[in-house]
């Protein structure tokens, strides 16, 4: 049989194998290019505003902070709601210290998490429910636990994840992000962790796709060759 026969058959069968995945690549790619990345990240839903700090007369200095908390590795001064705090790192532990008294603050409780989430939130919903999470769900699986999850009633089902120890906004999640994550899973063909862009399944699909393209090029060249001969 002629080589063109085998190229045609290969092109047809490879197309059947790779066609569905190619469609998923295109659909997910369109979504990723149409929806701006800052919208996916939820930057419009929660903002961490910087504020100018007043003169240091009302707060303890760095030497006093180190003396009160031996083993301190690093710290930074910031606001938590309307209160000046030091965020202190001591080994693998992070905690907050009242900047005026130097006393260690307790972790955020439920009411504190709600107040902080409302202060950060920029949407038009209200708090629907609050969860104390000790095992991170898949959408924040890389974030440290425990954490607070504050869910809002807006159309995008926004969730803000907060650290009880530092009061940090760990993640913003909403419907557009969740669709992005779902399509990203198909795009990179990592159906378990959704993070590995160099997994064996994706490599195999890429090789098959290359074979499909090469067989199509061969058929195209063969068709033009036959026309010239005619």
XYZ file of C-alpha atoms in Angstrom:
230
model
C 0.000 0.000 0.000
C 1.110 3.573 -0.661
C 2.520 5.677 2.181
C -0.338 8.155 1.705
C -2.813 5.404 2.581
C -1.138 4.776 5.909
C -0.787 8.509 6.577
C -4.508 8.979 5.903
C -5.463 6.139 8.226
C -3.081 7.354 10.921
C -4.449 10.877 10.646
C -8.021 9.636 10.988
C -7.464 7.395 14.000
C -5.126 9.769 15.779
C -7.734 12.480 15.259
C -10.351 10.324 16.956
C -8.051 9.729 19.919
C -6.824 13.276 20.408
C -9.843 15.230 19.150
C -11.737 15.405 22.446
C -8.656 16.499 24.368
C -7.817 19.080 21.705
C -11.322 20.501 22.098
C -10.819 20.689 25.883
C -7.484 22.442 25.354
C -9.153 25.044 23.157
C -12.179 25.587 25.401
C -10.062 25.971 28.527
C -7.599 28.186 26.667
C -10.402 30.500 25.530
C -11.665 30.844 29.109
C -8.169 31.593 30.391
C -7.605 34.318 27.805
C -11.074 35.910 27.953
C -11.376 36.269 31.750
C -8.682 38.641 33.115
C -6.272 37.105 35.592
C -6.899 39.744 38.257
C -10.603 38.820 38.131
C -9.710 35.135 38.515
C -7.562 36.028 41.529
C -10.494 37.922 43.049
C -8.570 41.167 43.472
C -11.850 43.067 43.101
C -13.487 41.138 45.944
C -11.065 41.708 48.808
C -8.356 44.309 49.210
C -5.633 44.525 51.797
C -5.239 48.285 52.146
C -1.972 49.753 53.315
C -2.158 52.570 55.846
C 0.421 55.085 56.938
C 1.581 54.396 60.476
C 1.553 57.230 63.029
C 4.651 58.263 65.030
C 6.008 55.476 67.255
C 5.258 57.093 70.641
C 2.387 54.716 71.426
C 4.119 51.434 70.595
C 6.987 49.417 72.052
C 10.241 49.448 70.125
C 12.044 46.522 68.524
C 14.408 45.916 71.453
C 11.517 45.621 73.883
C 9.722 43.276 71.503
C 12.758 40.975 71.254
C 13.199 41.001 75.021
C 9.564 40.004 75.575
C 9.670 37.226 72.955
C 13.086 35.493 72.973
C 13.865 33.408 69.915
C 12.125 35.900 67.657
C 13.351 35.508 64.075
C 11.506 38.289 62.290
C 8.630 40.695 62.756
C 6.688 43.348 60.898
C 4.414 46.120 62.045
C 0.969 46.387 60.461
C -2.684 47.037 61.141
C -5.252 44.409 62.049
C -8.592 46.137 61.634
C -7.975 49.416 63.533
C -5.285 48.043 65.800
C -1.510 48.218 65.421
C 0.083 44.792 65.775
C 3.420 43.129 65.300
C 3.355 39.946 63.236
C 6.074 37.823 64.837
C 7.747 34.727 63.436
C 9.377 32.431 65.962
C 10.588 29.164 64.453
C 7.629 27.583 62.661
C 5.171 29.663 64.659
C 3.542 32.938 63.659
C 1.553 35.034 66.109
C 0.413 38.583 66.698
C 1.587 40.957 69.415
C -0.223 44.089 70.492
C 2.059 46.917 69.400
C 1.164 49.122 72.362
C 1.500 46.636 75.220
C 3.808 44.009 73.706
C 1.443 41.259 74.874
C 0.854 38.225 72.693
C -2.647 38.226 71.197
C -4.861 35.127 71.064
C -5.712 33.638 67.663
C -8.698 35.082 65.842
C -11.968 33.717 67.132
C -15.145 33.389 65.072
C -16.300 36.957 65.716
C -12.845 38.316 64.906
C -12.752 36.357 61.644
C -16.151 37.750 60.636
C -15.095 41.317 61.452
C -11.856 40.961 59.505
C -13.576 39.337 56.510
C -16.154 42.129 56.381
C -13.391 44.744 56.524
C -11.545 43.104 53.619
C -14.581 42.218 51.502
C -15.476 44.546 48.623
C -18.515 42.742 47.205
C -22.240 43.292 47.669
C -23.103 40.205 49.729
C -23.263 39.448 53.418
C -21.734 36.712 55.529
C -23.600 33.450 54.918
C -21.643 31.108 57.175
C -18.269 30.651 58.835
C -16.195 27.463 58.985
C -13.270 26.435 61.161
C -11.105 24.325 58.861
C -8.476 21.863 60.018
C -8.205 19.973 56.733
C -7.819 22.269 53.741
C -10.254 21.750 50.839
C -8.813 21.255 47.377
C -9.203 24.906 46.387
C -6.762 25.991 49.123
C -4.811 22.773 49.599
C -1.437 24.557 49.661
C -2.461 26.967 52.436
C -1.581 26.248 56.086
C -4.245 24.940 58.427
C -6.080 25.629 60.632
C -7.898 28.523 58.983
C -11.193 30.348 58.975
C -13.407 30.212 55.873
C -15.927 33.041 55.659
C -18.549 32.503 52.945
C -20.568 35.350 51.429
C -23.994 35.450 49.792
C -22.974 37.181 46.555
C -23.600 35.703 43.111
C -20.013 34.448 42.854
C -20.219 32.535 46.167
C -17.114 34.298 47.447
C -15.086 32.682 50.221
C -12.292 34.415 52.119
C -9.793 32.174 53.907
C -8.082 33.747 56.919
C -5.209 32.693 59.141
C -6.249 32.689 62.817
C -2.641 33.183 63.936
C -1.603 36.104 61.740
C -4.931 37.485 60.497
C -3.555 37.122 56.973
C -5.877 36.803 53.997
C -4.733 33.396 52.749
C -6.919 33.153 49.647
C -9.919 34.548 47.805
C -12.143 32.013 46.062
C -15.239 32.565 43.932
C -17.129 30.965 41.039
C -14.906 32.282 38.242
C -11.812 31.006 40.056
C -13.449 27.619 40.614
C -14.331 27.336 36.899
C -10.748 28.295 36.052
C -9.420 25.577 38.362
C -11.806 23.003 36.856
C -10.784 23.859 33.279
C -7.114 24.049 34.264
C -7.392 20.415 35.376
C -8.431 19.432 31.841
C -5.903 21.770 30.259
C -2.888 20.192 31.960
C -4.504 16.727 32.308
C -3.643 16.440 35.997
C -6.910 15.094 37.361
C -5.689 14.501 40.906
C -3.686 17.499 42.111
C -4.260 20.012 39.260
C -0.721 21.350 39.613
C 1.642 19.102 37.602
C 2.157 20.567 34.120
C 4.731 17.896 33.281
C 2.759 14.735 34.019
C 3.007 11.554 31.874
C -0.568 11.798 30.569
C 0.035 15.287 29.202
C 3.286 14.153 27.581
C 1.555 11.255 25.845
C -1.242 13.535 24.613
C 1.315 16.034 23.307
C 3.165 13.308 21.392
C -0.106 12.021 19.924
C -1.056 15.561 18.935
C 2.311 15.998 17.236
C 1.722 12.757 15.309
C -1.681 14.068 14.227
C -0.154 17.314 12.953
C 2.691 15.551 11.120
C 0.325 13.109 9.412
C -1.820 16.069 8.342
C 1.232 17.843 6.896
C 2.172 14.685 5.004
C -1.334 14.419 3.509
C -1.269 18.104 2.571
C 2.074 17.737 0.770
C 0.892 14.541 -0.930
C -2.301 16.243 -2.172
C -0.385 19.195 -3.659
C 2.078 16.759 -5.231
C -0.731 14.879 -6.955
C -2.204 18.125 -8.303
C 1.099 19.154 -9.844
C 1.433 15.758 -11.505
C -2.047 16.049 -12.959
